[in-house]
Coordinates of C-alpha atoms and ligand atoms in Angstrom, one line a residue:
M1 CA -5.6 -26.1 9.7
Q2 CA -5.1 -24.7 13.2
A3 CA -4.5 -21.0 13.7
D4 CA -1.2 -21.5 15.5
V5 CA 0.1 -23.7 12.6
I6 CA -0.5 -20.9 10.2
T7 CA 1.2 -18.3 12.5
N8 CA 4.2 -20.6 12.9
Q9 CA 4.4 -21.1 9.2
V10 CA 4.4 -17.4 8.5
N11 CA 6.9 -16.7 11.3
H12 CA 9.2 -19.4 9.9
L13 CA 9.2 -17.6 6.5
K14 CA 9.9 -14.3 8.2
T15 CA 12.9 -15.8 9.9
T16 CA 14.1 -17.1 6.5
F17 CA 13.7 -13.7 5.0
S18 CA 15.6 -12.1 7.8
S19 CA 18.5 -14.5 7.1
G20 CA 19.0 -12.7 3.8
I21 CA 19.1 -15.9 1.7
T22 CA 16.4 -14.7 -0.6
R23 CA 18.2 -11.5 -1.5
D24 CA 20.9 -13.4 -3.4
L25 CA 20.3 -13.2 -7.1
K26 CA 21.8 -16.6 -7.8
W27 CA 19.5 -18.2 -5.2
R28 CA 16.5 -16.5 -6.7
L29 CA 17.4 -17.7 -10.2
A30 CA 17.9 -21.2 -8.9
Q31 CA 14.4 -21.2 -7.3
L32 CA 12.8 -19.9 -10.5
K33 CA 14.5 -22.7 -12.5
Q34 CA 13.2 -25.2 -9.9
L35 CA 9.7 -23.9 -10.4
K36 CA 10.1 -24.4 -14.1
L37 CA 11.4 -27.9 -13.5
M38 CA 8.3 -28.7 -11.4
L39 CA 6.0 -27.6 -14.3
V40 CA 8.0 -29.6 -16.8
E41 CA 8.3 -32.8 -14.8
Q42 CA 4.8 -32.7 -13.4
E43 CA 3.1 -31.5 -16.5
A44 CA 0.9 -34.6 -16.9
A45 CA -0.3 -34.4 -13.3
F46 CA -1.2 -30.7 -13.5
L47 CA -3.0 -31.3 -16.9
A48 CA -5.0 -34.0 -15.3
G49 CA -5.8 -31.8 -12.3
L50 CA -7.0 -29.0 -14.5
K51 CA -9.1 -31.4 -16.5
S52 CA -10.7 -32.7 -13.3
D53 CA -11.3 -29.2 -11.9
L54 CA -12.6 -27.4 -15.0
G55 CA -12.7 -29.9 -17.9
K56 CA -9.8 -28.0 -19.5
S57 CA -8.5 -29.4 -22.7
E58 CA -4.8 -30.2 -22.9
Q59 CA -4.0 -27.4 -25.3
E60 CA -6.0 -24.8 -23.4
A61 CA -4.5 -25.9 -20.0
W62 CA -1.0 -25.9 -21.4
T63 CA -1.2 -22.5 -23.2
S64 CA -3.1 -20.6 -20.5
E65 CA -1.6 -22.2 -17.4
I66 CA 1.6 -24.3 -17.7
G67 CA 3.1 -22.7 -20.8
F68 CA 2.1 -19.3 -19.6
V69 CA 4.0 -19.6 -16.4
V70 CA 7.0 -21.3 -18.1
S71 CA 7.4 -18.5 -20.5
D72 CA 7.0 -16.0 -17.6
I73 CA 9.8 -17.8 -15.8
D74 CA 12.0 -17.7 -18.9
H75 CA 11.4 -14.0 -19.4
T76 CA 12.1 -13.3 -15.8
V77 CA 15.3 -15.4 -15.7
K78 CA 16.5 -13.6 -18.8
H79 CA 15.9 -10.1 -17.4
L80 CA 16.3 -10.5 -13.6
I81 CA 19.8 -9.2 -13.3
S82 CA 19.0 -6.0 -15.1
W83 CA 15.7 -5.5 -13.2
A84 CA 17.4 -5.9 -9.9
K85 CA 20.1 -3.3 -10.7
A86 CA 20.1 0.2 -9.3
R87 CA 18.1 2.5 -11.6
K88 CA 20.0 5.7 -12.1
V89 CA 17.9 8.9 -12.2
S90 CA 18.9 12.6 -12.8
T91 CA 20.2 14.8 -10.0
P92 CA 19.2 18.5 -10.0
M93 CA 21.9 21.2 -10.0
F94 CA 21.3 22.2 -6.4
V95 CA 22.3 18.8 -5.1
Q96 CA 25.3 18.4 -7.2
P97 CA 27.8 17.0 -7.0
G98 CA 25.9 13.8 -6.2
K99 CA 24.2 10.9 -7.8
S100 CA 20.6 9.5 -7.5
Y101 CA 19.2 6.1 -8.0
L102 CA 16.4 3.7 -7.2
L103 CA 17.5 0.5 -5.5
P104 CA 15.0 -2.3 -5.8
E105 CA 14.8 -4.3 -2.5
P106 CA 12.5 -7.2 -1.6
L107 CA 9.4 -6.4 0.5
G108 CA 9.7 -9.4 2.8
T109 CA 7.1 -12.2 3.3
V110 CA 4.1 -11.9 1.0
L111 CA 0.7 -13.6 0.6
I112 CA -0.6 -14.7 -2.8
I113 CA -4.3 -15.6 -2.8
G114 CA -5.6 -17.2 -6.1
A115 CA -9.0 -17.7 -7.8
W116 CA -10.2 -21.0 -9.2
N117 CA -10.6 -20.2 -12.9
Y118 CA -6.9 -20.4 -13.8
P119 CA -5.9 -22.1 -10.6
L120 CA -2.2 -22.7 -11.6
Q121 CA -1.5 -19.4 -13.4
L122 CA -3.1 -17.2 -10.8
V123 CA -0.9 -18.3 -8.0
L124 CA 2.3 -19.2 -9.9
A125 CA 2.6 -16.1 -12.0
P126 CA 2.6 -13.8 -8.9
L127 CA 5.0 -16.3 -7.3
V128 CA 7.4 -15.9 -10.1
A129 CA 7.4 -12.1 -9.5
A130 CA 7.7 -12.6 -5.7
I131 CA 10.7 -14.9 -6.0
A132 CA 12.3 -12.7 -8.6
A133 CA 12.0 -9.7 -6.3
G134 CA 13.6 -11.7 -3.4
N135 CA 10.6 -12.3 -1.2
C136 CA 9.3 -15.3 0.8
A137 CA 5.8 -16.2 0.0
V138 CA 2.7 -18.1 1.2
L139 CA 0.5 -19.4 -1.6
K140 CA -3.2 -19.8 -1.0
P141 CA -4.8 -21.5 -4.0
S142 CA -8.6 -21.5 -4.4
E143 CA -10.4 -24.3 -2.6
L144 CA -12.9 -24.5 -5.6
S145 CA -10.2 -25.9 -7.9
V146 CA -9.5 -28.7 -5.5
K147 CA -7.3 -31.0 -7.5
T148 CA -4.9 -28.2 -8.6
A149 CA -4.7 -27.0 -5.0
E150 CA -3.8 -30.5 -3.9
L151 CA -1.1 -30.8 -6.5
L152 CA 0.4 -27.5 -5.7
A153 CA 0.6 -28.5 -2.0
L154 CA 2.2 -31.8 -3.0
Y155 CA 4.7 -30.7 -5.6
L156 CA 5.8 -27.1 -4.6
P157 CA 7.6 -28.2 -1.5
Q158 CA 9.4 -30.9 -3.5
Y159 CA 11.0 -28.4 -5.8
L160 CA 11.2 -25.0 -4.0
D161 CA 12.9 -24.2 -0.7
Q162 CA 10.2 -24.9 1.9
N163 CA 11.9 -22.4 4.3
A164 CA 10.9 -19.6 1.9
Y165 CA 7.8 -20.8 0.1
Q166 CA 4.7 -22.5 1.6
V167 CA 1.3 -23.6 0.3
V168 CA -1.7 -23.3 2.5
T169 CA -4.8 -25.1 1.3
G170 CA -8.3 -24.6 2.7
A171 CA -11.1 -22.2 2.4
V172 CA -12.5 -19.2 4.2
L173 CA -11.3 -20.3 7.7
E174 CA -7.7 -20.7 6.5
T175 CA -7.7 -17.5 4.4
T176 CA -9.1 -15.6 7.4
E177 CA -6.3 -16.9 9.6
L178 CA -3.7 -16.0 7.0
L179 CA -5.2 -12.5 6.7
K180 CA -4.6 -12.0 10.5
Q181 CA -0.8 -12.2 9.9
A182 CA 1.3 -9.2 9.2
F183 CA 2.5 -9.7 5.6
D184 CA 4.6 -7.2 3.7
H185 CA 2.4 -7.4 0.6
I186 CA -0.8 -9.2 -0.4
L187 CA -1.7 -10.0 -4.0
Y188 CA -5.3 -11.2 -4.2
T189 CA -7.1 -12.5 -7.3
G190 CA -10.9 -13.0 -7.1
G191 CA -14.2 -11.2 -6.7
E192 CA -14.9 -7.7 -5.4
G193 CA -16.6 -8.8 -2.2
V194 CA -13.6 -10.8 -0.9
G195 CA -11.3 -8.1 -2.3
K196 CA -12.8 -5.7 0.3
I197 CA -12.3 -8.3 3.1
V198 CA -8.7 -8.6 2.1
M199 CA -8.1 -4.9 1.9
R200 CA -9.8 -4.4 5.3
A201 CA -7.6 -7.1 6.9
A202 CA -4.5 -5.6 5.3
A203 CA -5.3 -2.2 6.6
E204 CA -4.8 -3.5 10.2
H205 CA -1.1 -4.1 9.4
L206 CA -0.8 -1.2 6.9
T207 CA 0.0 -4.0 4.4
P208 CA 0.0 -2.8 0.7
V209 CA -2.3 -4.8 -1.6
T210 CA -2.6 -5.7 -5.2
L211 CA -6.2 -6.6 -6.0
E212 CA -6.8 -8.4 -9.3
L213 CA -10.6 -8.3 -9.5
G214 CA -13.1 -8.7 -12.2
G215 CA -16.2 -7.1 -13.6
K216 CA -18.1 -6.9 -16.9
C217 CA -15.8 -6.5 -19.9
P218 CA -17.4 -4.7 -22.8
C219 CA -16.7 -5.6 -26.5
I220 CA -17.5 -3.1 -29.2
V221 CA -17.9 -4.5 -32.7
D222 CA -17.9 -1.8 -35.3
S223 CA -19.3 -2.6 -38.7
T224 CA -16.0 -1.7 -40.4
T225 CA -14.4 -4.7 -38.8
D226 CA -13.2 -7.9 -40.5
L227 CA -16.2 -10.0 -39.6
T228 CA -14.7 -13.4 -39.9
V229 CA -11.6 -12.7 -37.9
T230 CA -13.6 -10.8 -35.3
A231 CA -16.1 -13.7 -34.9
A232 CA -13.2 -16.1 -34.5
R233 CA -11.4 -14.0 -31.9
I234 CA -14.5 -13.2 -29.9
A235 CA -15.6 -16.9 -29.9
W236 CA -12.1 -18.0 -28.8
S237 CA -11.7 -15.4 -26.0
K238 CA -15.3 -15.9 -24.8
W239 CA -15.6 -19.7 -24.7
M240 CA -12.1 -20.6 -23.6
N241 CA -12.5 -22.2 -20.2
A242 CA -16.3 -22.1 -20.8
G243 CA -16.3 -18.3 -20.4
Q244 CA -14.8 -18.5 -16.9
T245 CA -12.1 -15.9 -17.6
C246 CA -11.9 -12.5 -15.9
V247 CA -11.0 -10.8 -19.2
A248 CA -13.6 -12.6 -21.3
P249 CA -16.0 -10.3 -23.1
D250 CA -19.2 -10.0 -21.1
Y251 CA -21.3 -8.0 -23.4
V252 CA -21.0 -7.1 -27.1
L253 CA -22.1 -3.6 -28.3
I254 CA -23.1 -3.6 -31.9
E255 CA -25.2 -1.5 -34.4
K256 CA -28.6 -3.0 -35.1
S257 CA -27.8 -3.1 -38.8
F258 CA -24.8 -5.3 -38.2
L259 CA -26.4 -7.8 -35.8
T260 CA -27.6 -10.4 -38.3
P261 CA -24.2 -10.9 -40.1
F262 CA -22.4 -10.8 -36.8
I263 CA -24.5 -13.5 -35.2
A264 CA -24.2 -15.7 -38.3
A265 CA -20.4 -15.4 -38.3
L266 CA -20.2 -16.1 -34.5
K267 CA -22.5 -19.2 -34.9
Q268 CA -20.3 -20.4 -37.8
K269 CA -17.1 -20.1 -35.6
I270 CA -18.7 -21.8 -32.6
S271 CA -19.6 -24.8 -34.8
E272 CA -16.2 -24.8 -36.4
F273 CA -14.5 -24.8 -33.0
Y274 CA -16.7 -27.2 -31.1
G275 CA -18.6 -29.3 -33.7
S276 CA -22.4 -29.8 -33.9
D277 CA -22.7 -31.4 -30.5
I278 CA -20.7 -29.1 -28.2
S279 CA -21.3 -31.3 -25.2
K280 CA -19.1 -34.0 -26.8
S281 CA -16.3 -31.6 -27.8
K282 CA -13.0 -32.5 -25.9
D283 CA -12.1 -28.8 -26.3
Y284 CA -15.0 -27.3 -24.4
G285 CA -14.8 -26.9 -20.6
R286 CA -17.3 -27.3 -17.8
I287 CA -18.6 -24.9 -15.1
V288 CA -16.5 -25.3 -11.9
N289 CA -19.3 -26.4 -9.6
A290 CA -23.0 -26.7 -9.0
R291 CA -23.3 -23.3 -7.3
H292 CA -21.8 -21.5 -10.3
F293 CA -23.9 -23.7 -12.6
A294 CA -27.1 -22.6 -10.8
R295 CA -26.0 -18.9 -10.8
L296 CA -25.4 -19.0 -14.5
T297 CA -28.6 -20.8 -15.5
S298 CA -30.6 -18.3 -13.4
Y299 CA -29.3 -15.5 -15.6
L300 CA -31.2 -17.1 -18.6
Q301 CA -34.7 -16.9 -17.0
D302 CA -37.0 -14.6 -19.0
Q303 CA -34.3 -13.7 -21.5
D304 CA -34.2 -13.7 -25.3
V305 CA -31.8 -16.6 -25.8
I306 CA -30.9 -16.4 -29.5
L307 CA -28.3 -19.2 -29.5
G308 CA -27.4 -22.1 -27.2
G309 CA -29.0 -22.4 -23.8
E310 CA -28.5 -26.2 -23.7
M311 CA -27.3 -27.4 -20.4
D312 CA -26.7 -30.6 -18.3
V313 CA -26.8 -30.3 -14.6
D314 CA -25.1 -33.7 -14.0
T315 CA -21.9 -32.6 -15.8
N316 CA -22.1 -28.8 -15.2
Y317 CA -22.3 -28.2 -19.0
I318 CA -23.7 -25.0 -20.4
A319 CA -23.4 -24.5 -24.2
P320 CA -22.1 -21.2 -25.7
T321 CA -25.2 -19.0 -25.3
L322 CA -26.2 -15.6 -26.7
V323 CA -28.7 -13.4 -24.9
L324 CA -30.1 -10.5 -26.9
N325 CA -30.8 -7.1 -25.3
P326 CA -31.5 -8.0 -21.7
S327 CA -33.1 -5.2 -19.7
A328 CA -30.7 -3.0 -17.8
D329 CA -32.0 -4.1 -14.4
S330 CA -31.8 -7.9 -15.1
S331 CA -29.2 -9.9 -13.1
V332 CA -27.3 -10.9 -16.3
M333 CA -26.8 -7.2 -17.0
L334 CA -26.0 -6.2 -13.4
E335 CA -23.6 -9.0 -12.4
E336 CA -20.4 -10.3 -14.0
I337 CA -21.3 -13.3 -16.0
F338 CA -18.1 -15.3 -15.7
G339 CA -19.5 -18.2 -17.7
P340 CA -20.4 -19.1 -21.3
I341 CA -23.2 -16.6 -21.7
L342 CA -22.5 -13.6 -24.0
I343 CA -24.9 -10.6 -24.0
I344 CA -25.5 -8.8 -27.3
L345 CA -26.6 -5.2 -26.9
T346 CA -27.7 -3.3 -30.0
V347 CA -27.2 0.4 -30.3
D348 CA -28.4 2.8 -33.0
K349 CA -25.0 4.1 -33.8
I350 CA -21.7 2.6 -32.6
Q351 CA -20.6 5.8 -30.8
D352 CA -23.5 5.2 -28.4
A353 CA -21.4 2.4 -26.9
I354 CA -19.1 4.9 -25.2
P355 CA -21.6 6.5 -22.8
L356 CA -23.1 3.1 -22.1
I357 CA -19.6 1.7 -21.1
N358 CA -18.9 4.8 -19.0
S359 CA -22.2 4.4 -17.1
K360 CA -20.8 1.2 -15.6
P361 CA -17.8 0.6 -13.2
K362 CA -14.4 0.6 -15.0
P363 CA -13.8 -2.8 -16.5
L364 CA -10.7 -5.0 -16.3
A365 CA -10.6 -5.2 -20.1
L366 CA -12.3 -3.5 -23.0
Y367 CA -12.3 -4.8 -26.5
L368 CA -12.8 -2.9 -29.8
Y369 CA -13.0 -4.5 -33.2
T370 CA -12.8 -1.8 -36.0
K371 CA -10.8 -0.6 -39.0
N372 CA -11.9 3.0 -38.2
T373 CA -8.8 4.5 -36.6
Q374 CA -10.7 7.7 -35.7
F375 CA -13.3 5.7 -33.8
E376 CA -10.4 3.7 -32.2
Q377 CA -8.9 6.9 -30.9
Q378 CA -12.3 8.1 -29.7
V379 CA -12.8 4.9 -27.7
L380 CA -9.3 4.9 -26.3
S381 CA -9.4 8.5 -25.2
Q382 CA -13.0 8.5 -23.8
T383 CA -13.2 5.3 -21.9
S384 CA -11.2 3.7 -19.0
A385 CA -10.2 0.0 -18.5
G386 CA -7.4 -2.0 -17.0
S387 CA -6.3 -3.2 -20.5
V388 CA -7.6 -2.7 -24.0
G389 CA -7.6 -5.2 -26.8
V390 CA -8.0 -3.6 -30.2
N391 CA -8.9 -6.2 -32.8
D392 CA -8.1 -9.2 -30.6
G393 CA -9.3 -10.7 -27.3
M394 CA -7.0 -11.0 -24.3
M395 CA -3.8 -11.4 -26.3
F396 CA -2.3 -8.5 -24.3
M397 CA -1.9 -11.0 -21.5
A398 CA 0.7 -12.8 -23.5
N399 CA 2.9 -9.7 -23.7
P400 CA 5.1 -9.4 -20.6
S401 CA 5.9 -5.8 -21.5
L402 CA 2.3 -4.9 -20.7
P403 CA 1.2 -4.7 -17.1
F404 CA -1.9 -6.7 -16.1
G405 CA -4.3 -5.2 -13.6
G406 CA -7.5 -3.3 -13.2
V407 CA -8.6 0.2 -12.5
G408 CA -11.4 1.4 -10.2
N409 CA -13.7 -1.5 -9.3
S410 CA -11.7 -4.0 -11.4
G411 CA -8.7 -3.7 -9.1
M412 CA -5.5 -1.9 -8.2
G413 CA -1.9 -2.5 -8.9
A414 CA -0.6 -4.8 -11.6
Y415 CA 1.9 -7.5 -12.4
H416 CA 3.4 -9.6 -15.3
G417 CA 7.1 -9.2 -16.4
K418 CA 9.0 -6.3 -14.8
F419 CA 5.7 -4.9 -13.4
G420 CA 5.4 -8.0 -11.2
F421 CA 9.0 -7.6 -10.1
D422 CA 8.3 -3.9 -9.2
T423 CA 5.0 -4.9 -7.4
F424 CA 6.9 -7.1 -5.0
S425 CA 9.9 -4.7 -4.6
H426 CA 10.3 -1.4 -2.8
L427 CA 12.2 1.0 -5.0
K428 CA 14.4 2.6 -2.4
S429 CA 15.4 6.2 -3.3
V430 CA 19.1 6.9 -2.8
L431 CA 20.9 10.2 -3.1
K432 CA 24.6 10.0 -2.6
R433 CA 26.4 13.4 -2.1
S434 CA 30.0 14.3 -2.4
F435 CA 31.8 16.0 0.6
L436 CA 33.1 18.6 -1.9
F437 CA 31.6 22.1 -2.3
D438 CA 29.6 22.2 1.0
V439 CA 27.9 25.5 0.1
A440 CA 26.6 27.2 3.3
L441 CA 23.5 28.7 1.7
R442 CA 21.1 26.3 3.3
Y443 CA 22.6 26.6 6.8
P444 CA 21.6 29.1 9.5
P445 CA 22.1 31.9 10.2
F446 CA 19.7 32.7 7.3
S447 CA 19.7 36.1 5.6
A448 CA 17.8 38.0 2.9
S449 CA 20.7 37.5 0.4
K450 CA 20.9 33.8 1.0
L451 CA 17.2 33.5 0.4
K452 CA 17.4 35.5 -2.8
I453 CA 20.1 33.2 -4.2
L454 CA 18.1 30.1 -3.1
K455 CA 15.0 31.3 -4.8
K456 CA 17.0 31.6 -8.0
L457 CA 18.6 28.1 -7.6
L458 CA 15.5 26.1 -6.7
Ligands
NAD1 P1 -12.7 -17.8 -5.3 O1 -14.0 -18.2 -4.8 O2 -11.7 -18.9 -5.7 O3 -12.1 -16.9 -4.2 C1 -10.8 -16.3 -4.3 C2 -10.0 -16.6 -3.1 O4 -10.6 -15.9 -2.0 C3 -9.9 -18.0 -2.7 O5 -8.5 -18.4 -2.5 C4 -10.7 -18.1 -1.5 O6 -10.2 -19.1 -0.6 C5 -10.7 -16.8 -0.9 N1 -11.9 -16.4 -0.1 C6 -13.1 -16.7 -0.5 N2 -14.0 -16.2 0.4 C7 -13.2 -15.6 1.4 C8 -13.5 -14.9 2.6 N3 -14.8 -14.7 3.0 N4 -12.5 -14.4 3.3 C9 -11.2 -14.6 2.9 N5 -10.9 -15.2 1.8 C10 -11.9 -15.7 1.0 O7 -12.8 -16.9 -6.5 P2 -14.0 -15.9 -7.0 O8 -14.1 -14.8 -6.0 O9 -15.2 -16.7 -7.4 O10 -13.2 -15.4 -8.3 C11 -14.0 -15.0 -9.4 C12 -13.7 -13.5 -9.5 O11 -12.3 -13.3 -9.7 C13 -14.3 -12.9 -10.8 O12 -14.9 -11.6 -10.4 C14 -13.2 -12.8 -11.7 O13 -13.4 -11.8 -12.7 C15 -12.1 -12.5 -10.8 N6 -10.8 -12.8 -11.4 C16 -9.9 -11.8 -11.6 C17 -8.7 -12.1 -12.2 C18 -7.7 -11.1 -12.5 O14 -6.5 -11.4 -12.8 N7 -8.0 -9.8 -12.4 C19 -8.4 -13.4 -12.6 C20 -9.3 -14.4 -12.3 C21 -10.5 -14.1 -11.7

């Protein structure tokens, strides 16, 4: 796409924003309902697109993408009126009589850049928040999930107001052009490297950014845990979407003495979930492309593969795979896996997991499976992560009352539910004074006695 086409598109949205149409709450609600209608009416097309891009099963695609966004819309529609209201705050005595409040206002025209692994959810969930907050938006879906990007470009304009919402497809060239524009906010989901490019470009216009990045998510398995349920939840959260999930466990930390029963339980769950020939399971996904397939298979060289390792280059299939105790300087230990390989690291005592986690960049998610509440408190108070799942994997994503975002290298800012509304809003501070009691203490001419009284009041 030509540079001037993108500039014109963005300028058109800015004109729409200036018209004030997106500020109207009824209009916002109508757009949100249209977005839901698109997902309902075009469900079959989107399911087929997700199947083609990532081999997603219907249930996985529906729960983690279509259904996820539909329930986000429902939650937003239910609460929008109250989120958009002025939020009263207290007013100190020295500015009485008066009242203080925060008035949410839309930021303007925003850019949403998505990643390929949940190609629908990662652009539409931020869009729900951007619409709710009264913004215009450009969506840039990932070029790697090509079918889903095409479908978004086809259907979104049929359901939403094109004067306010546009889809730009394409790759680095198009994203680079978009990043030259002066947006009022950018929400980017993807890897750290491009995150830095986005932030640098945003700095040129002093545009605020939300960066939803990734990293290596640790998973501590304490021997007090319920082994069967733990194995099921880890297997589910790891091998959903063939491990291509930003919050999937990357490495398990477990005491040596608990390793054998844990591996047996995990193996059992994998076979219950996907059968004896996993490559034939309709519920197991595929690696997005040949480049990522090669990246993942390279991680397995010279490693102790204790389960799985089967692959098929023609179909980008890699079986659920366990790697035991890779060395600290191996690429599988240094890079985010983002695929169906799970590292198992043994420790002498489970408390040793804490300094190990703290020696690495802060993760997007941390998981802890335990019945020991003292250890749970220790982990919660001594480690940092964007989100923590205690005794479950990634289910925190399903609670719109919890913000979703990273910390440190795993990102900045957050969204989901009201947090998304706030991300795309400016909370304008308002203090309204009465004309009554215009005490002259603050006005010149100043005096020692005025200052003495002020020191007591403030
Ligand atoms: P990707 O390759 O799809 O890239 C993401 C976006 O960046 C795409 O829209 C792409 O067009 C754009 N892009 C790529 N190169 C660019 C460049 N040079 N300049 C400008 N734009 C560019 O996705 P990815 O980076 O492979 O995503 C995987 C990463 O994303 C993993 O680290 C994963 O953990 C993380 N992730 C995070 C979340 C989250 O919500 N925090 C969700 C999913 C994925």
